[in-house]
Amino acid sequence: MCENNETSITEFLLLGFNSYQETKIILLIVFLLIYISILTGNLLIILLVATSLHLKDPMYIFLKHLALADVVFTSNIIPNMLHTIINDGSRMTITACYTQYYFHCFSGYAESLILTSMSFDRYIAICHPLRYRSVMNPKVCSYFIFWSWATGFILLPIEFISLSNLKFCGSNIIDHFFCDFAPVLLIASSDTNSAQWEDFVLSILFMIVPFVLVEISYICIFITILKISTTNGRRKAFSTCSSHLAIICTYFVTAIAVYIFPIGQNTSYEIKLKSLLYTILTPFLNPILYSMRNKEIRRSFYQQFNKILKDT
C-alpha cells in the first residue's frame, strides 16, 4: 500500500529518447524507415511462403512464422516509440503497459523457440541429410510451430500474476521507449523479488536453454561443414551459416544481457541500447539474412512479380 502522503499511480510516463532532442527528427525518420522495411520484408516472406507451391519445406514454414513473430514483436513497440519521440514522451495506463509487455514477451518467446527449431532443422538437413524427410515430416514441423507459440501463452500468466500485485507510488516516470520489465520494476514501491525470480526462470527457459541448443546445433553443423571436400563448398556453407549464427547471437546475447543480469547492473542508456539491438536490429536483418539470400525465396519473388506484371 502507498503511504499517506503518496498517491497510487494509475499511468506511466515513458520518456523514450527525450534526452536526444538535437537528433529527434533523425531518430524519427530512421526508426520509421526501419519499421517500414521490417513490415515490407517480413510480410513479403509470409505472402511468398503462403502462395508459392515450392516453398513448402519445413525451413520455409519456420521462416514464415519467424516473419510473423517479427511483425508482432515490432508492431507492439515501434509505433508507440515513434509517438513517444514525436511528443517527447508518452503516457500509458498500467493495463496498457502490461499488455504491451505481454505481447513483447509472447512474440519474443515465440521467436526464440522458432529460431531454435530452425537451427534443429538445419542440423538435421546438413548433418543427417538422409534422415531429413523422415525426421522433419509435416507432423513434427507442426508440433514445433504449435509449441513455439503456445508455450509462452501458457507460462506467461504466472509472471503476470506477480506483476499485477505490484504497487506503484510516487514517481511514474519510466526512462525507456517501451514498457519493459526492468524499467517498470525500478519504480515499483512494493517487493519485486517474486516477479524477478519468475522472470529469471522464464528467461532461462526461453533464452538460455534455446541459445545453448542453437549453439550446439551450429557446432555440429560447422564440424560437418569442415568435412566437405571442396573449398568452394565449405566457403559457401560457412558464409550462409555464419550469417545466420551472427544474427541469432545478436538476438540472444543482447536479450540475455537485459533480462538475466540484475537490474542494477544496467544503466538506462545501456538498457535502451541493448533493447534496440534485439527489438529492432534483428527483426530488420532476419528477412535479409534468412530469406533474401535464399535462391528459392528470390525465385518465388521474381515469379510472383512477373505474374503481377503480366496481369496488369
CSV table of N, CA and C in Angstrom, one decimal, residues 5-136:
chain,number,residue,atom,x,y,z
A,5,ASN,N,1.1,10.1,2.4
A,5,ASN,CA,1.5,11.3,1.6
A,5,ASN,C,1.8,10.9,0.2
A,6,GLU,N,1.5,9.7,-0.2
A,6,GLU,CA,1.8,9.3,-1.6
A,6,GLU,C,0.6,8.9,-2.3
A,7,THR,N,0.6,9.1,-3.6
A,7,THR,CA,-0.6,8.8,-4.4
A,7,THR,C,-0.3,7.5,-5.2
A,8,SER,N,-1.3,6.6,-5.3
A,8,SER,CA,-1.2,5.4,-6.1
A,8,SER,C,-1.2,5.8,-7.6
A,9,ILE,N,-0.2,5.2,-8.3
A,9,ILE,CA,-0.1,5.6,-9.7
A,9,ILE,C,-1.1,4.7,-10.6
A,10,THR,N,-1.7,5.4,-11.6
A,10,THR,CA,-2.6,4.7,-12.5
A,10,THR,C,-2.1,4.7,-13.9
A,11,GLU,N,-1.0,5.5,-14.2
A,11,GLU,CA,-0.5,5.5,-15.5
A,11,GLU,C,1.0,5.8,-15.4
A,12,PHE,N,1.8,5.4,-16.5
A,12,PHE,CA,3.2,5.7,-16.5
A,12,PHE,C,3.5,6.7,-17.6
A,13,LEU,N,4.6,7.4,-17.5
A,13,LEU,CA,5.1,8.3,-18.5
A,13,LEU,C,6.4,7.8,-19.0
A,14,LEU,N,6.4,7.3,-20.3
A,14,LEU,CA,7.6,6.8,-21.0
A,14,LEU,C,8.3,8.0,-21.5
A,15,LEU,N,9.6,8.1,-21.2
A,15,LEU,CA,10.4,9.2,-21.6
A,15,LEU,C,11.0,9.0,-23.0
A,16,GLY,N,11.2,7.7,-23.4
A,16,GLY,CA,11.7,7.4,-24.7
A,16,GLY,C,13.1,7.9,-24.9
A,17,PHE,N,13.3,8.8,-25.9
A,17,PHE,CA,14.6,9.3,-26.2
A,17,PHE,C,14.6,10.9,-26.1
A,18,ASN,N,13.9,11.3,-25.0
A,18,ASN,CA,13.8,12.8,-24.9
A,18,ASN,C,15.1,13.5,-24.5
A,19,SER,N,16.1,12.8,-24.2
A,19,SER,CA,17.4,13.4,-23.9
A,19,SER,C,18.2,13.6,-25.2
A,20,TYR,N,17.6,13.2,-26.3
A,20,TYR,CA,18.3,13.4,-27.6
A,20,TYR,C,17.5,14.3,-28.5
A,21,GLN,N,17.2,15.5,-28.0
A,21,GLN,CA,16.4,16.5,-28.7
A,21,GLN,C,17.0,16.9,-30.0
A,22,GLU,N,18.3,17.1,-30.0
A,22,GLU,CA,19.0,17.6,-31.2
A,22,GLU,C,18.9,16.6,-32.4
A,23,THR,N,18.7,15.3,-32.1
A,23,THR,CA,18.6,14.3,-33.1
A,23,THR,C,17.2,13.7,-33.2
A,24,LYS,N,16.2,14.4,-32.7
A,24,LYS,CA,14.9,13.9,-32.6
A,24,LYS,C,14.3,13.5,-34.0
A,25,ILE,N,14.5,14.5,-35.0
A,25,ILE,CA,13.9,14.2,-36.3
A,25,ILE,C,14.7,13.1,-37.0
A,26,ILE,N,16.0,13.0,-36.8
A,26,ILE,CA,16.8,11.9,-37.4
A,26,ILE,C,16.3,10.6,-36.8
A,27,LEU,N,16.2,10.5,-35.5
A,27,LEU,CA,15.7,9.3,-34.9
A,27,LEU,C,14.3,8.9,-35.4
A,28,LEU,N,13.4,9.8,-35.6
A,28,LEU,CA,12.1,9.5,-36.0
A,28,LEU,C,12.1,9.0,-37.5
A,29,ILE,N,12.9,9.6,-38.3
A,29,ILE,CA,13.0,9.2,-39.7
A,29,ILE,C,13.6,7.8,-39.8
A,30,VAL,N,14.7,7.6,-39.1
A,30,VAL,CA,15.5,6.3,-39.1
A,30,VAL,C,14.6,5.2,-38.6
A,31,PHE,N,13.9,5.3,-37.5
A,31,PHE,CA,13.1,4.3,-36.9
A,31,PHE,C,11.9,4.0,-37.8
A,32,LEU,N,11.3,5.1,-38.4
A,32,LEU,CA,10.1,4.9,-39.3
A,32,LEU,C,10.5,4.1,-40.5
A,33,LEU,N,11.7,4.4,-41.1
A,33,LEU,CA,12.2,3.7,-42.3
A,33,LEU,C,12.5,2.2,-42.0
A,34,ILE,N,13.1,2.0,-40.8
A,34,ILE,CA,13.4,0.7,-40.4
A,34,ILE,C,12.1,-0.1,-40.2
A,35,TYR,N,11.1,0.5,-39.6
A,35,TYR,CA,9.8,-0.2,-39.3
A,35,TYR,C,9.1,-0.5,-40.6
A,36,ILE,N,9.1,0.4,-41.6
A,36,ILE,CA,8.6,0.1,-42.9
A,36,ILE,C,9.3,-1.0,-43.6
A,37,SER,N,10.6,-1.0,-43.5
A,37,SER,CA,11.4,-2.1,-44.0
A,37,SER,C,11.1,-3.5,-43.4
A,38,ILE,N,11.0,-3.5,-42.1
A,38,ILE,CA,10.6,-4.7,-41.3
A,38,ILE,C,9.3,-5.2,-41.8
A,39,LEU,N,8.3,-4.4,-41.9
A,39,LEU,CA,6.9,-4.8,-42.3
A,39,LEU,C,7.0,-5.3,-43.7
A,40,THR,N,7.6,-4.6,-44.6
A,40,THR,CA,7.7,-4.9,-46.0
A,40,THR,C,8.4,-6.3,-46.2
A,41,GLY,N,9.6,-6.4,-45.6
A,41,GLY,CA,10.3,-7.7,-45.8
A,41,GLY,C,9.6,-8.9,-45.2
A,42,ASN,N,9.1,-8.7,-44.0
A,42,ASN,CA,8.5,-9.9,-43.3
A,42,ASN,C,7.1,-10.3,-43.9
A,43,LEU,N,6.3,-9.2,-44.2
A,43,LEU,CA,5.0,-9.5,-44.9
A,43,LEU,C,5.2,-10.2,-46.2
A,44,LEU,N,6.3,-9.8,-46.9
A,44,LEU,CA,6.6,-10.3,-48.2
A,44,LEU,C,6.9,-11.8,-48.1
A,45,ILE,N,7.7,-12.2,-47.1
A,45,ILE,CA,8.1,-13.6,-46.8
A,45,ILE,C,6.8,-14.4,-46.5
A,46,ILE,N,5.9,-13.8,-45.6
A,46,ILE,CA,4.7,-14.5,-45.3
A,46,ILE,C,3.9,-14.8,-46.5
A,47,LEU,N,3.7,-13.8,-47.4
A,47,LEU,CA,3.0,-13.9,-48.6
A,47,LEU,C,3.6,-14.9,-49.6
A,48,LEU,N,4.9,-14.9,-49.8
A,48,LEU,CA,5.5,-15.8,-50.7
A,48,LEU,C,5.4,-17.2,-50.2
A,49,VAL,N,5.7,-17.5,-49.0
A,49,VAL,CA,5.6,-18.9,-48.5
A,49,VAL,C,4.1,-19.4,-48.5
A,50,ALA,N,3.2,-18.5,-48.2
A,50,ALA,CA,1.8,-18.9,-48.2
A,50,ALA,C,1.2,-19.2,-49.6
A,51,THR,N,1.8,-18.5,-50.7
A,51,THR,CA,1.3,-18.6,-52.0
A,51,THR,C,2.1,-19.5,-53.0
A,52,SER,N,3.4,-19.8,-52.6
A,52,SER,CA,4.3,-20.5,-53.5
A,52,SER,C,4.2,-22.0,-53.2
A,53,LEU,N,4.0,-22.8,-54.2
A,53,LEU,CA,3.8,-24.2,-54.0
A,53,LEU,C,5.2,-24.9,-53.7
A,54,HIS,N,6.3,-24.3,-54.2
A,54,HIS,CA,7.6,-24.9,-54.0
A,54,HIS,C,8.3,-24.5,-52.7
A,55,LEU,N,7.6,-23.6,-51.9
A,55,LEU,CA,8.2,-23.2,-50.6
A,55,LEU,C,7.4,-23.9,-49.5
A,56,LYS,N,7.4,-25.2,-49.5
A,56,LYS,CA,6.6,-25.9,-48.5
A,56,LYS,C,7.5,-26.8,-47.6
A,57,ASP,N,8.8,-26.7,-47.8
A,57,ASP,CA,9.7,-27.4,-46.9
A,57,ASP,C,9.6,-26.8,-45.5
A,58,PRO,N,10.0,-27.6,-44.4
A,58,PRO,CA,9.9,-27.1,-43.1
A,58,PRO,C,10.7,-25.8,-42.9
A,59,MET,N,11.8,-25.6,-43.5
A,59,MET,CA,12.6,-24.4,-43.4
A,59,MET,C,11.8,-23.1,-43.7
A,60,TYR,N,11.0,-23.2,-44.8
A,60,TYR,CA,10.2,-22.1,-45.2
A,60,TYR,C,9.0,-21.9,-44.3
A,61,ILE,N,8.5,-22.9,-43.8
A,61,ILE,CA,7.3,-22.8,-42.8
A,61,ILE,C,7.8,-22.1,-41.6
A,62,PHE,N,9.0,-22.5,-41.1
A,62,PHE,CA,9.6,-21.8,-40.0
A,62,PHE,C,9.9,-20.3,-40.3
A,63,LEU,N,10.4,-20.0,-41.5
A,63,LEU,CA,10.6,-18.7,-41.9
A,63,LEU,C,9.4,-17.8,-41.9
A,64,LYS,N,8.3,-18.4,-42.3
A,64,LYS,CA,7.0,-17.7,-42.3
A,64,LYS,C,6.6,-17.3,-40.9
A,65,HIS,N,6.7,-18.2,-40.0
A,65,HIS,CA,6.3,-18.0,-38.6
A,65,HIS,C,7.3,-17.1,-37.9
A,66,LEU,N,8.6,-17.1,-38.3
A,66,LEU,CA,9.6,-16.2,-37.8
A,66,LEU,C,9.2,-14.8,-38.2
A,67,ALA,N,8.8,-14.6,-39.5
A,67,ALA,CA,8.4,-13.3,-40.0
A,67,ALA,C,7.2,-12.8,-39.3
A,68,LEU,N,6.2,-13.7,-39.0
A,68,LEU,CA,5.0,-13.3,-38.3
A,68,LEU,C,5.4,-12.8,-36.9
A,69,ALA,N,6.3,-13.6,-36.2
A,69,ALA,CA,6.7,-13.2,-34.9
A,69,ALA,C,7.4,-11.8,-34.9
A,70,ASP,N,8.2,-11.6,-35.9
A,70,ASP,CA,8.9,-10.3,-36.0
A,70,ASP,C,7.9,-9.1,-36.3
A,71,VAL,N,6.8,-9.4,-37.0
A,71,VAL,CA,5.8,-8.3,-37.3
A,71,VAL,C,5.1,-8.0,-36.0
A,72,VAL,N,4.7,-9.0,-35.2
A,72,VAL,CA,4.0,-8.8,-34.0
A,72,VAL,C,5.0,-8.1,-33.0
A,73,PHE,N,6.2,-8.6,-32.9
A,73,PHE,CA,7.2,-8.1,-32.0
A,73,PHE,C,7.5,-6.6,-32.2
A,74,THR,N,7.7,-6.2,-33.4
A,74,THR,CA,8.0,-4.8,-33.7
A,74,THR,C,6.8,-3.9,-33.7
A,75,SER,N,5.6,-4.4,-34.2
A,75,SER,CA,4.4,-3.6,-34.2
A,75,SER,C,3.9,-3.3,-32.8
A,76,ASN,N,4.3,-4.1,-31.9
A,76,ASN,CA,3.9,-3.9,-30.5
A,76,ASN,C,4.7,-2.7,-29.9
A,77,ILE,N,5.9,-2.4,-30.4
A,77,ILE,CA,6.8,-1.5,-29.8
A,77,ILE,C,7.0,-0.2,-30.6
A,78,ILE,N,7.3,-0.4,-31.9
A,78,ILE,CA,7.8,0.8,-32.7
A,78,ILE,C,6.7,1.9,-32.9
A,79,PRO,N,5.5,1.6,-33.2
A,79,PRO,CA,4.5,2.7,-33.4
A,79,PRO,C,4.4,3.6,-32.2
A,80,ASN,N,4.3,3.0,-31.0
A,80,ASN,CA,4.3,3.8,-29.8
A,80,ASN,C,5.6,4.5,-29.5
A,81,MET,N,6.7,3.9,-29.9
A,81,MET,CA,8.0,4.5,-29.8
A,81,MET,C,8.1,5.8,-30.6
A,82,LEU,N,7.6,5.7,-31.9
A,82,LEU,CA,7.5,6.9,-32.7
A,82,LEU,C,6.6,8.0,-32.1
A,83,HIS,N,5.5,7.5,-31.5
A,83,HIS,CA,4.6,8.5,-30.9
A,83,HIS,C,5.4,9.2,-29.7
A,84,THR,N,6.2,8.4,-29.0
A,84,THR,CA,7.0,8.9,-27.9
A,84,THR,C,8.0,9.9,-28.3
A,85,ILE,N,8.6,9.7,-29.5
A,85,ILE,CA,9.6,10.6,-30.0
A,85,ILE,C,9.0,11.9,-30.4
A,86,ILE,N,7.8,11.8,-31.1
A,86,ILE,CA,7.2,13.0,-31.6
A,86,ILE,C,6.7,13.9,-30.5
A,87,ASN,N,6.2,13.3,-29.4
A,87,ASN,CA,5.6,14.0,-28.3
A,87,ASN,C,6.5,14.2,-27.1
A,88,ASP,N,7.8,13.8,-27.3
A,88,ASP,CA,8.7,13.9,-26.1
A,88,ASP,C,8.3,13.2,-24.9
A,89,GLY,N,7.6,12.1,-25.1
A,89,GLY,CA,7.1,11.2,-24.0
A,89,GLY,C,5.8,10.7,-24.4
A,90,SER,N,5.3,9.7,-23.7
A,90,SER,CA,4.1,9.0,-23.9
A,90,SER,C,3.5,8.5,-22.6
A,91,ARG,N,2.2,8.7,-22.4
A,91,ARG,CA,1.5,8.2,-21.2
A,91,ARG,C,0.8,6.9,-21.5
A,92,MET,N,0.9,6.0,-20.6
A,92,MET,CA,0.3,4.7,-20.8
A,92,MET,C,-0.3,4.3,-19.4
A,93,THR,N,-1.5,3.7,-19.5
A,93,THR,CA,-2.1,3.2,-18.2
A,93,THR,C,-1.3,1.9,-17.8
A,94,ILE,N,-1.4,1.6,-16.6
A,94,ILE,CA,-0.8,0.3,-16.1
A,94,ILE,C,-1.2,-0.9,-16.9
A,95,THR,N,-2.5,-0.9,-17.2
A,95,THR,CA,-3.1,-2.0,-18.0
A,95,THR,C,-2.5,-2.1,-19.4
A,96,ALA,N,-2.4,-0.9,-20.1
A,96,ALA,CA,-1.8,-0.8,-21.4
A,96,ALA,C,-0.4,-1.2,-21.4
A,97,CYS,N,0.3,-0.8,-20.3
A,97,CYS,CA,1.8,-1.1,-20.2
A,97,CYS,C,2.0,-2.6,-20.0
A,98,TYR,N,1.2,-3.2,-19.2
A,98,TYR,CA,1.3,-4.7,-19.0
A,98,TYR,C,0.9,-5.4,-20.3
A,99,THR,N,-0.1,-4.9,-21.0
A,99,THR,CA,-0.5,-5.5,-22.3
A,99,THR,C,0.7,-5.5,-23.3
A,100,GLN,N,1.3,-4.3,-23.4
A,100,GLN,CA,2.5,-4.2,-24.3
A,100,GLN,C,3.6,-5.2,-23.9
A,101,TYR,N,3.8,-5.3,-22.6
A,101,TYR,CA,4.9,-6.2,-22.1
A,101,TYR,C,4.5,-7.6,-22.4
A,102,TYR,N,3.2,-8.0,-22.3
A,102,TYR,CA,2.7,-9.3,-22.5
A,102,TYR,C,3.0,-9.7,-24.0
A,103,PHE,N,2.6,-8.9,-24.9
A,103,PHE,CA,2.8,-9.2,-26.3
A,103,PHE,C,4.3,-9.1,-26.7
A,104,HIS,N,5.1,-8.3,-26.0
A,104,HIS,CA,6.5,-8.3,-26.2
A,104,HIS,C,7.1,-9.7,-25.8
A,105,CYS,N,6.7,-10.2,-24.6
A,105,CYS,CA,7.2,-11.5,-24.2
A,105,CYS,C,6.7,-12.6,-25.1
A,106,PHE,N,5.4,-12.6,-25.4
A,106,PHE,CA,4.7,-13.6,-26.1
A,106,PHE,C,5.4,-13.8,-27.5
A,107,SER,N,5.6,-12.7,-28.2
A,107,SER,CA,6.2,-12.8,-29.6
A,107,SER,C,7.7,-13.0,-29.5
A,108,GLY,N,8.3,-12.5,-28.4
A,108,GLY,CA,9.8,-12.7,-28.2
A,108,GLY,C,10.1,-14.2,-27.9
A,109,TYR,N,9.3,-14.8,-27.0
A,109,TYR,CA,9.5,-16.2,-26.7
A,109,TYR,C,9.2,-17.1,-27.9
A,110,ALA,N,8.2,-16.7,-28.6
A,110,ALA,CA,7.9,-17.5,-29.8
A,110,ALA,C,9.1,-17.4,-30.8
A,111,GLU,N,9.7,-16.2,-30.9
A,111,GLU,CA,10.8,-16.1,-31.8
A,111,GLU,C,12.0,-16.9,-31.4
A,112,SER,N,12.2,-16.9,-30.1
A,112,SER,CA,13.3,-17.7,-29.5
A,112,SER,C,13.2,-19.2,-29.9
A,113,LEU,N,12.0,-19.7,-29.7
A,113,LEU,CA,11.7,-21.1,-29.9
A,113,LEU,C,11.7,-21.5,-31.4
A,114,ILE,N,11.2,-20.5,-32.2
A,114,ILE,CA,11.2,-20.7,-33.7
A,114,ILE,C,12.7,-20.7,-34.2
A,115,LEU,N,13.5,-19.8,-33.7
A,115,LEU,CA,14.9,-19.8,-34.1
A,115,LEU,C,15.6,-21.1,-33.7
A,116,THR,N,15.2,-21.7,-32.5
A,116,THR,CA,15.8,-23.0,-32.1
A,116,THR,C,15.3,-24.1,-33.0
A,117,SER,N,14.0,-24.0,-33.4
A,117,SER,CA,13.5,-25.1,-34.3
A,117,SER,C,14.2,-25.0,-35.6
A,118,MET,N,14.5,-23.8,-36.1
A,118,MET,CA,15.2,-23.6,-37.4
A,118,MET,C,16.6,-24.2,-37.3
A,119,SER,N,17.2,-24.0,-36.2
A,119,SER,CA,18.6,-24.5,-36.0
A,119,SER,C,18.6,-26.0,-36.0
A,120,PHE,N,17.6,-26.6,-35.4
A,120,PHE,CA,17.5,-28.1,-35.4
A,120,PHE,C,17.2,-28.6,-36.8
A,121,ASP,N,16.3,-27.8,-37.5
A,121,ASP,CA,16.0,-28.2,-38.9
A,121,ASP,C,17.3,-28.2,-39.8
A,122,ARG,N,18.1,-27.1,-39.6
A,122,ARG,CA,19.4,-27.1,-40.4
A,122,ARG,C,20.4,-28.1,-39.9
A,123,TYR,N,20.4,-28.5,-38.6
A,123,TYR,CA,21.2,-29.5,-38.1
A,123,TYR,C,20.9,-30.9,-38.8
A,124,ILE,N,19.6,-31.2,-38.8
A,124,ILE,CA,19.2,-32.5,-39.5
A,124,ILE,C,19.5,-32.4,-41.0
A,125,ALA,N,19.2,-31.3,-41.6
A,125,ALA,CA,19.4,-31.2,-43.1
A,125,ALA,C,20.9,-31.3,-43.5
A,126,ILE,N,21.8,-30.8,-42.7
A,126,ILE,CA,23.2,-30.8,-43.0
A,126,ILE,C,23.9,-32.0,-42.4
A,127,CYS,N,23.6,-32.4,-41.2
A,127,CYS,CA,24.4,-33.4,-40.5
A,127,CYS,C,23.8,-34.8,-40.8
A,128,HIS,N,22.5,-34.9,-41.0
A,128,HIS,CA,21.8,-36.2,-41.3
A,128,HIS,C,20.8,-36.0,-42.5
A,129,PRO,N,21.4,-35.7,-43.7
A,129,PRO,CA,20.5,-35.4,-44.8
A,129,PRO,C,19.6,-36.6,-45.2
A,130,LEU,N,20.1,-37.8,-45.1
A,130,LEU,CA,19.3,-39.0,-45.5
A,130,LEU,C,18.1,-39.2,-44.6
A,131,ARG,N,18.1,-38.7,-43.4
A,131,ARG,CA,17.0,-38.9,-42.4
A,131,ARG,C,16.1,-37.6,-42.4
A,132,TYR,N,16.5,-36.6,-43.2
A,132,TYR,CA,15.8,-35.3,-43.1
A,132,TYR,C,14.3,-35.5,-43.3
A,133,ARG,N,13.8,-36.1,-44.3
A,133,ARG,CA,12.4,-36.2,-44.7
A,133,ARG,C,11.6,-37.0,-43.6
A,134,SER,N,12.3,-38.0,-43.1
A,134,SER,CA,11.6,-38.8,-42.1
A,134,SER,C,11.5,-38.1,-40.7
A,135,VAL,N,12.6,-37.4,-40.4
A,135,VAL,CA,12.6,-36.7,-39.1
A,135,VAL,C,11.7,-35.4,-39.1
A,136,MET,N,12.0,-34.5,-40.1
A,136,MET,CA,11.3,-33.3,-40.2
A,136,MET,C,10.0,-33.4,-41.1
